[in-house]
PDB file of C-alpha atoms in Angstrom:
ATOM      1  CA  PRO A   1      10.280  19.932  -3.007  1.00 80.00           C
ATOM      2  CA  SER A   2       9.168  19.369  -6.606  1.00 85.00           C
ATOM      3  CA  LEU A   3       5.552  20.101  -5.728  1.00 87.00           C
ATOM      4  CA  SER A   4       6.530  23.233  -3.820  1.00 89.00           C
ATOM      5  CA  ARG A   5       8.573  24.542  -6.754  1.00 90.00           C
ATOM      6  CA  LEU A   6       5.747  23.882  -9.208  1.00 89.00           C
ATOM      7  CA  ALA A   7       3.207  25.549  -6.925  1.00 88.00           C
ATOM      8  CA  ALA A   8       5.473  28.582  -6.444  1.00 89.00           C
ATOM      9  CA  ARG A   9       5.739  28.954 -10.242  1.00 89.00           C
ATOM     10  CA  ALA A  10       1.968  28.526 -10.598  1.00 86.00           C
ATOM     11  CA  ASP A  11       2.670  25.627 -12.961  1.00 87.00           C
ATOM     12  CA  THR A  12      -0.698  23.934 -12.571  1.00 88.00           C
ATOM     13  CA  ALA A  13      -0.129  21.488 -15.422  1.00 89.00           C
ATOM     14  CA  GLY A  14       3.222  20.375 -14.031  1.00 90.00           C
ATOM     15  CA  PHE A  15       1.799  20.146 -10.503  1.00 91.00           C
ATOM     16  CA  ARG A  16      -1.116  18.050 -11.771  1.00 90.00           C
ATOM     17  CA  ASP A  17       1.167  15.710 -13.715  1.00 90.00           C
ATOM     18  CA  THR A  18       3.475  15.250 -10.722  1.00 90.00           C
ATOM     19  CA  ILE A  19       0.562  14.383  -8.430  1.00 91.00           C
ATOM     20  CA  GLY A  20      -0.767  11.899 -10.981  1.00 91.00           C
ATOM     21  CA  LEU A  21       2.647  10.299 -11.426  1.00 90.00           C
ATOM     22  CA  GLY A  22       3.084  10.090  -7.667  1.00 91.00           C
ATOM     23  CA  LEU A  23      -0.279   8.377  -7.231  1.00 93.00           C
ATOM     24  CA  ARG A  24       0.557   5.804  -9.905  1.00 93.00           C
ATOM     25  CA  GLN A  25       3.981   5.108  -8.421  1.00 93.00           C
ATOM     26  CA  ILE A  26       2.500   4.708  -4.943  1.00 94.00           C
ATOM     27  CA  ALA A  27      -0.004   2.214  -6.336  1.00 94.00           C
ATOM     28  CA  PHE A  28       2.775   0.355  -8.152  1.00 94.00           C
ATOM     29  CA  LEU A  29       4.733  -0.106  -4.922  1.00 93.00           C
ATOM     30  CA  LEU A  30       2.116  -0.309  -2.165  1.00 95.00           C
ATOM     31  CA  ILE A  31      -0.592  -2.482  -3.744  1.00 96.00           C
ATOM     32  CA  PRO A  32       1.756  -5.481  -4.137  1.00 96.00           C
ATOM     33  CA  ALA A  33       3.314  -4.755  -0.733  1.00 95.00           C
ATOM     34  CA  GLY A  34      -0.120  -4.842   0.897  1.00 95.00           C
ATOM     35  CA  VAL A  35      -1.108  -8.009  -0.972  1.00 96.00           C
ATOM     36  CA  MET A  36       2.146  -9.732   0.011  1.00 96.00           C
ATOM     37  CA  SER A  37       1.702  -8.775   3.667  1.00 95.00           C
ATOM     38  CA  ALA A  38      -1.870 -10.037   3.651  1.00 95.00           C
ATOM     39  CA  VAL A  39      -1.355 -13.425   1.983  1.00 95.00           C
ATOM     40  CA  LEU A  40       1.790 -14.222   3.995  1.00 95.00           C
ATOM     41  CA  ALA A  41       0.644 -12.554   7.223  1.00 94.00           C
ATOM     42  CA  GLU A  42       0.680 -15.716   9.333  1.00 93.00           C
ATOM     43  CA  PRO A  43       4.105 -17.107   8.322  1.00 93.00           C
ATOM     44  CA  ILE A  44       5.628 -13.614   8.567  1.00 93.00           C
ATOM     45  CA  THR A  45       4.204 -13.203  12.067  1.00 91.00           C
ATOM     46  CA  ARG A  46       5.411 -16.668  13.040  1.00 90.00           C
ATOM     47  CA  ILE A  47       8.973 -15.888  11.963  1.00 90.00           C
ATOM     48  CA  VAL A  48       9.156 -12.456  13.574  1.00 88.00           C
ATOM     49  CA  TYR A  49       7.356 -13.057  16.871  1.00 87.00           C
ATOM     50  CA  GLN A  50       6.683 -16.713  17.662  1.00 80.00           C
ATOM     51  CA  ARG A  51       9.416 -17.433  20.179  1.00 78.00           C
ATOM     52  CA  GLY A  52       9.877 -17.088  23.939  1.00 75.00           C
ATOM     53  CA  GLN A  53       6.651 -15.927  25.596  1.00 79.00           C
ATOM     54  CA  PHE A  54       4.857 -15.553  22.249  1.00 83.00           C
ATOM     55  CA  GLU A  55       2.821 -18.744  21.808  1.00 83.00           C
ATOM     56  CA  PRO A  56       1.469 -20.321  18.588  1.00 84.00           C
ATOM     57  CA  SER A  57      -2.105 -19.481  19.629  1.00 84.00           C
ATOM     58  CA  GLN A  58      -1.225 -15.781  19.455  1.00 88.00           C
ATOM     59  CA  THR A  59       0.110 -15.909  15.899  1.00 88.00           C
ATOM     60  CA  PRO A  60      -3.295 -15.919  14.120  1.00 90.00           C
ATOM     61  CA  VAL A  61      -4.391 -12.906  16.188  1.00 91.00           C
ATOM     62  CA  VAL A  62      -1.389 -10.797  15.177  1.00 91.00           C
ATOM     63  CA  ALA A  63      -1.513 -12.118  11.592  1.00 93.00           C
ATOM     64  CA  GLY A  64      -5.145 -11.039  11.318  1.00 92.00           C
ATOM     65  CA  ALA A  65      -4.207  -7.548  12.484  1.00 92.00           C
ATOM     66  CA  LEU A  66      -1.366  -7.393   9.941  1.00 93.00           C
ATOM     67  CA  ALA A  67      -3.656  -8.513   7.104  1.00 93.00           C
ATOM     68  CA  ALA A  68      -6.326  -5.997   8.100  1.00 93.00           C
ATOM     69  CA  PHE A  69      -3.824  -3.139   8.275  1.00 92.00           C
ATOM     70  CA  SER A  70      -2.418  -4.154   4.878  1.00 93.00           C
ATOM     71  CA  ALA A  71      -5.780  -3.299   3.309  1.00 91.00           C
ATOM     72  CA  GLY A  72      -5.164   0.375   4.023  1.00 91.00           C
ATOM     73  CA  LEU A  73      -1.495   0.540   3.101  1.00 93.00           C
ATOM     74  CA  LEU A  74      -2.104   2.002  -0.373  1.00 94.00           C
ATOM     75  CA  PHE A  75      -4.446   4.650   0.981  1.00 94.00           C
ATOM     76  CA  ASN A  76      -2.008   5.641   3.706  1.00 93.00           C
ATOM     77  CA  GLY A  77       0.534   6.406   0.984  1.00 94.00           C
ATOM     78  CA  VAL A  78      -2.050   8.307  -1.064  1.00 94.00           C
ATOM     79  CA  MET A  79      -2.952  10.463   1.936  1.00 94.00           C
ATOM     80  CA  LEU A  80       0.693  11.307   2.607  1.00 93.00           C
ATOM     81  CA  LEU A  81       1.214  12.458  -0.997  1.00 94.00           C
ATOM     82  CA  LEU A  82      -1.990  14.489  -1.179  1.00 94.00           C
ATOM     83  CA  ASN A  83      -1.302  16.103   2.202  1.00 93.00           C
ATOM     84  CA  ARG A  84       2.045  17.290   0.875  1.00 92.00           C
ATOM     85  CA  GLY A  85       0.319  18.508  -2.255  1.00 92.00           C
ATOM     86  CA  PHE A  86      -2.021  20.721  -0.247  1.00 92.00           C
ATOM     87  CA  PHE A  87       0.843  21.951   1.916  1.00 92.00           C
ATOM     88  CA  SER A  88       2.685  22.951  -1.273  1.00 92.00           C
ATOM     89  CA  LEU A  89      -0.400  24.877  -2.381  1.00 90.00           C
ATOM     90  CA  GLN A  90      -0.441  26.733   0.973  1.00 90.00           C
ATOM     91  CA  SER A  91      -3.785  25.086   1.799  1.00 89.00           C
ATOM     92  CA  ASN A  92      -2.726  23.549   5.101  1.00 89.00           C
ATOM     93  CA  TRP A  93      -6.220  23.804   6.545  1.00 93.00           C
ATOM     94  CA  ILE A  94      -7.583  21.199   4.099  1.00 93.00           C
ATOM     95  CA  PRO A  95      -5.506  18.183   5.245  1.00 93.00           C
ATOM     96  CA  THR A  96      -5.895  19.434   8.834  1.00 93.00           C
ATOM     97  CA  ALA A  97      -9.684  19.437   8.542  1.00 95.00           C
ATOM     98  CA  VAL A  98      -9.658  16.003   6.882  1.00 94.00           C
ATOM     99  CA  ALA A  99      -7.387  14.663   9.641  1.00 94.00           C
ATOM    100  CA  LEU A 100      -9.762  15.961  12.324  1.00 95.00           C
ATOM    101  CA  GLY A 101     -12.675  14.342  10.526  1.00 94.00           C
ATOM    102  CA  ASN A 102     -10.704  11.097  10.337  1.00 93.00           C
ATOM    103  CA  LEU A 103     -10.223  11.126  14.114  1.00 93.00           C
ATOM    104  CA  GLY A 104     -13.981  11.155  14.665  1.00 94.00           C
ATOM    105  CA  LEU A 105     -14.550   8.553  11.949  1.00 94.00           C
ATOM    106  CA  ASN A 106     -11.827   6.343  13.422  1.00 93.00           C
ATOM    107  CA  ALA A 107     -13.458   6.458  16.849  1.00 94.00           C
ATOM    108  CA  GLY A 108     -16.784   5.429  15.332  1.00 94.00           C
ATOM    109  CA  PHE A 109     -15.301   2.575  13.296  1.00 94.00           C
ATOM    110  CA  ASP A 110     -13.287   1.360  16.296  1.00 93.00           C
ATOM    111  CA  ALA A 111     -16.495   1.199  18.331  1.00 93.00           C
ATOM    112  CA  ILE A 112     -18.106  -0.905  15.602  1.00 93.00           C
ATOM    113  CA  PHE A 113     -15.308  -3.243  14.562  1.00 92.00           C
ATOM    114  CA  TYR A 114     -13.546  -4.015  17.847  1.00 89.00           C
ATOM    115  CA  ARG A 115     -16.374  -6.451  18.583  1.00 89.00           C
ATOM    116  CA  PHE A 116     -15.176  -8.694  15.750  1.00 89.00           C
ATOM    117  CA  GLY A 117     -11.742  -9.264  17.276  1.00 87.00           C
ATOM    118  CA  THR A 118      -8.315  -7.692  17.474  1.00 88.00           C
ATOM    119  CA  TRP A 119      -8.172  -7.344  13.680  1.00 91.00           C
ATOM    120  CA  GLY A 120     -11.142  -4.977  13.850  1.00 92.00           C
ATOM    121  CA  ILE A 121      -9.064  -2.066  15.159  1.00 93.00           C
ATOM    122  CA  PRO A 122      -6.489  -1.999  12.304  1.00 93.00           C
ATOM    123  CA  PHE A 123      -9.303  -2.693   9.835  1.00 94.00           C
ATOM    124  CA  ALA A 124     -11.076   0.408  11.146  1.00 94.00           C
ATOM    125  CA  THR A 125      -7.860   2.365  10.549  1.00 93.00           C
ATOM    126  CA  ALA A 126      -7.692   0.990   7.001  1.00 94.00           C
ATOM    127  CA  LEU A 127     -11.265   2.142   6.348  1.00 94.00           C
ATOM    128  CA  VAL A 128     -10.428   5.594   7.680  1.00 95.00           C
ATOM    129  CA  ASN A 129      -7.412   5.765   5.349  1.00 94.00           C
ATOM    130  CA  MET A 130      -9.698   4.888   2.434  1.00 95.00           C
ATOM    131  CA  ALA A 131     -12.221   7.571   3.383  1.00 95.00           C
ATOM    132  CA  GLY A 132      -9.513  10.185   3.944  1.00 95.00           C
ATOM    133  CA  SER A 133      -7.882   9.386   0.600  1.00 95.00           C
ATOM    134  CA  ALA A 134     -11.186   9.656  -1.247  1.00 94.00           C
ATOM    135  CA  THR A 135     -11.953  13.016   0.395  1.00 95.00           C
ATOM    136  CA  LEU A 136      -8.510  14.443  -0.395  1.00 95.00           C
ATOM    137  CA  LEU A 137      -8.726  13.198  -3.995  1.00 93.00           C
ATOM    138  CA  VAL A 138     -12.076  14.922  -4.512  1.00 93.00           C
ATOM    139  CA  LEU A 139     -10.797  18.163  -2.992  1.00 93.00           C
ATOM    140  CA  MET A 140      -7.540  18.057  -4.974  1.00 92.00           C
ATOM    141  CA  ARG A 141      -9.459  17.409  -8.185  1.00 90.00           C
ATOM    142  CA  ARG A 142     -11.653  20.441  -7.482  1.00 90.00           C
ATOM    143  CA  ARG A 143      -8.540  22.527  -6.891  1.00 88.00           C
ATOM    144  CA  LEU A 144      -6.680  21.385 -10.025  1.00 86.00           C
ATOM    145  CA  GLY A 145      -9.612  20.759 -12.364  1.00 81.00           C
ATOM    146  CA  ARG A 146      -8.536  17.217 -13.182  1.00 80.00           C
ATOM    147  CA  LEU A 147      -5.956  14.653 -12.089  1.00 80.00           C
ATOM    148  CA  GLY A 148      -5.798  12.285 -15.041  1.00 81.00           C
ATOM    149  CA  MET A 149      -7.978   9.778 -13.218  1.00 85.00           C
ATOM    150  CA  GLY A 150      -8.496   7.758 -16.391  1.00 88.00           C
ATOM    151  CA  GLU A 151      -4.781   7.029 -16.681  1.00 89.00           C
ATOM    152  CA  ILE A 152      -4.498   6.389 -12.942  1.00 90.00           C
ATOM    153  CA  THR A 153      -7.413   3.954 -13.072  1.00 91.00           C
ATOM    154  CA  ARG A 154      -5.941   2.046 -16.017  1.00 92.00           C
ATOM    155  CA  SER A 155      -2.623   1.700 -14.193  1.00 92.00           C
ATOM    156  CA  VAL A 156      -4.302   0.573 -10.974  1.00 93.00           C
ATOM    157  CA  VAL A 157      -6.348  -2.076 -12.797  1.00 95.00           C
ATOM    158  CA  ARG A 158      -3.206  -3.518 -14.386  1.00 95.00           C
ATOM    159  CA  ILE A 159      -1.391  -3.403 -11.060  1.00 95.00           C
ATOM    160  CA  LEU A 160      -4.282  -5.228  -9.364  1.00 96.00           C
ATOM    161  CA  VAL A 161      -4.154  -7.987 -11.988  1.00 96.00           C
ATOM    162  CA  ALA A 162      -0.398  -8.340 -11.518  1.00 96.00           C
ATOM    163  CA  SER A 163      -0.857  -8.335  -7.739  1.00 96.00           C
ATOM    164  CA  ALA A 164      -3.396 -11.165  -7.990  1.00 97.00           C
ATOM    165  CA  VAL A 165      -0.738 -13.240  -9.769  1.00 97.00           C
ATOM    166  CA  LEU A 166       1.736 -12.224  -7.060  1.00 97.00           C
ATOM    167  CA  ALA A 167      -0.654 -13.476  -4.377  1.00 96.00           C
ATOM    168  CA  ALA A 168      -1.125 -16.845  -6.056  1.00 97.00           C
ATOM    169  CA  VAL A 169       2.587 -17.415  -6.654  1.00 97.00           C
ATOM    170  CA  ALA A 170       3.721 -16.183  -3.240  1.00 96.00           C
ATOM    171  CA  TYR A 171       1.179 -18.224  -1.306  1.00 96.00           C
ATOM    172  CA  GLY A 172       1.646 -21.287  -3.506  1.00 96.00           C
ATOM    173  CA  LEU A 173       5.425 -21.341  -3.112  1.00 95.00           C
ATOM    174  CA  TRP A 174       5.211 -20.773   0.628  1.00 95.00           C
ATOM    175  CA  TYR A 175       2.532 -23.463   1.059  1.00 95.00           C
ATOM    176  CA  VAL A 176       4.458 -26.148  -0.816  1.00 95.00           C
ATOM    177  CA  LEU A 177       7.749 -25.432   0.949  1.00 94.00           C
ATOM    178  CA  ASP A 178       6.086 -25.122   4.343  1.00 92.00           C
ATOM    179  CA  ARG A 179       4.461 -28.521   3.889  1.00 91.00           C
ATOM    180  CA  GLU A 180       7.640 -30.187   2.633  1.00 91.00           C
ATOM    181  CA  LEU A 181      10.256 -28.586   4.892  1.00 90.00           C
ATOM    182  CA  GLY A 182       8.419 -28.376   8.205  1.00 86.00           C
ATOM    183  CA  ARG A 183       8.307 -25.635  10.819  1.00 83.00           C
ATOM    184  CA  SER A 184      11.918 -25.255  11.958  1.00 87.00           C
ATOM    185  CA  PHE A 185      13.066 -21.627  11.898  1.00 88.00           C
ATOM    186  CA  PRO A 186      15.446 -22.066   8.912  1.00 91.00           C
ATOM    187  CA  ALA A 187      12.732 -23.925   6.995  1.00 92.00           C
ATOM    188  CA  GLN A 188      10.149 -21.240   7.710  1.00 92.00           C
ATOM    189  CA  LEU A 189      12.562 -18.488   6.754  1.00 93.00           C
ATOM    190  CA  LEU A 190      13.364 -20.236   3.484  1.00 95.00           C
ATOM    191  CA  ALA A 191       9.684 -20.786   2.700  1.00 95.00           C
ATOM    192  CA  VAL A 192       8.750 -17.159   3.342  1.00 95.00           C
ATOM    193  CA  CYS A 193      11.753 -15.761   1.444  1.00 95.00           C
ATOM    194  CA  ALA A 194      10.936 -18.029  -1.495  1.00 96.00           C
ATOM    195  CA  GLY A 195       7.323 -16.884  -1.435  1.00 96.00           C
ATOM    196  CA  VAL A 196       8.289 -13.210  -1.291  1.00 96.00           C
ATOM    197  CA  GLY A 197      10.964 -13.554  -3.977  1.00 96.00           C
ATOM    198  CA  GLY A 198       8.818 -15.646  -6.302  1.00 96.00           C
ATOM    199  CA  GLY A 199       5.806 -13.375  -5.824  1.00 96.00           C
ATOM    200  CA  ALA A 200       7.876 -10.249  -6.507  1.00 96.00           C
ATOM    201  CA  ALA A 201       9.345 -11.788  -9.667  1.00 96.00           C
ATOM    202  CA  ALA A 202       5.895 -12.820 -10.888  1.00 96.00           C
ATOM    203  CA  TYR A 203       4.579  -9.309 -10.198  1.00 96.00           C
ATOM    204  CA  LEU A 204       7.345  -7.625 -12.172  1.00 94.00           C
ATOM    205  CA  LEU A 205       6.949 -10.045 -15.081  1.00 94.00           C
ATOM    206  CA  MET A 206       3.198  -9.465 -15.173  1.00 95.00           C
ATOM    207  CA  CYS A 207       3.716  -5.694 -15.032  1.00 94.00           C
ATOM    208  CA  LYS A 208       6.049  -5.986 -18.007  1.00 92.00           C
ATOM    209  CA  ALA A 209       3.541  -8.137 -19.899  1.00 93.00           C
ATOM    210  CA  LEU A 210       0.715  -5.712 -19.095  1.00 92.00           C
ATOM    211  CA  LYS A 211       2.889  -2.716 -20.024  1.00 90.00           C
ATOM    212  CA  VAL A 212       2.572  -0.986 -16.671  1.00 89.00           C
ATOM    213  CA  ARG A 213       4.333   2.341 -17.235  1.00 85.00           C
ATOM    214  CA  GLU A 214       5.507   2.656 -13.646  1.00 85.00           C
ATOM    215  CA  LEU A 215       7.791  -0.345 -14.108  1.00 85.00           C
ATOM    216  CA  GLY A 216       9.690   1.625 -16.741  1.00 77.00           C
ATOM    217  CA  ALA A 217      10.085   4.510 -14.300  1.00 71.00           C
ATOM    218  CA  LEU A 218      11.501   2.133 -11.703  1.00 69.00           C
ATOM    219  CA  LEU A 219      13.984   0.658 -14.173  1.00 68.00           C
ATOM    220  CA  ALA A 220      15.011   4.143 -15.304  1.00 68.00           C
ATOM    221  CA  LEU A 221      15.695   5.095 -11.677  1.00 61.00           C
ATOM    222  CA  ARG A 222      17.800   1.969 -11.239  1.00 62.00           C
ATOM    223  CA  ARG A 223      19.869   2.854 -14.312  1.00 61.00           C
ATOM    224  CA  ARG A 224      20.614   6.294 -12.834  1.00 59.00           C
ATOM    225  CA  LEU A 225      22.018   4.802  -9.612  1.00 59.00           C
ATOM    226  CA  PRO A 226      25.823   4.698  -9.396  1.00 62.00           C
ATOM    227  CA  SER A 227      27.255   1.285 -10.175  1.00 55.00           C
TER     228      SER A 227
END
């Protein structure tokens, strides 16, 4: 709705700033989410699926697919935002054309990567999300003149550094607890929850130390919620 209102008022500067803010916020949320899903893919899969007819030998297969799909999570969010941006600008044909191109690209990547295993199919989808995001970014930048890519890049670099710390803490906590507590369901659940909680805390602390602006926006939103 905000993008539609700005486009209707021909407020290009406001539209541009909103798109840039949206891209940074998506990166702030989805980069760590993708990293967390990737580094803890196997224990997460084990907790959710490994019971009944689902055997331990199947867990690495599904975990590999989850990790591969996680690589494209950020770009999936970017595509959704930019698609809505073009819809707001009454340029529906642009995301439609990009989506049609993605279908052909996806078929080609599937044909190449399925040979490497089950993970190849979601990895192909992740690559298509990356290509689609890059195409939409270039087209949106041409439409708006600029998107503040310098500021977006600086935020993404800081977020990547914080996410690397998240990965180390999350995996380290899970690994230690998994080794000490064993593989009973309660023990696995505790190990994964500890890894997720510790990794999230480390990420937020690193974002604060690195002065990631999007953390301030998140805290401001929390303060506006009713108590």
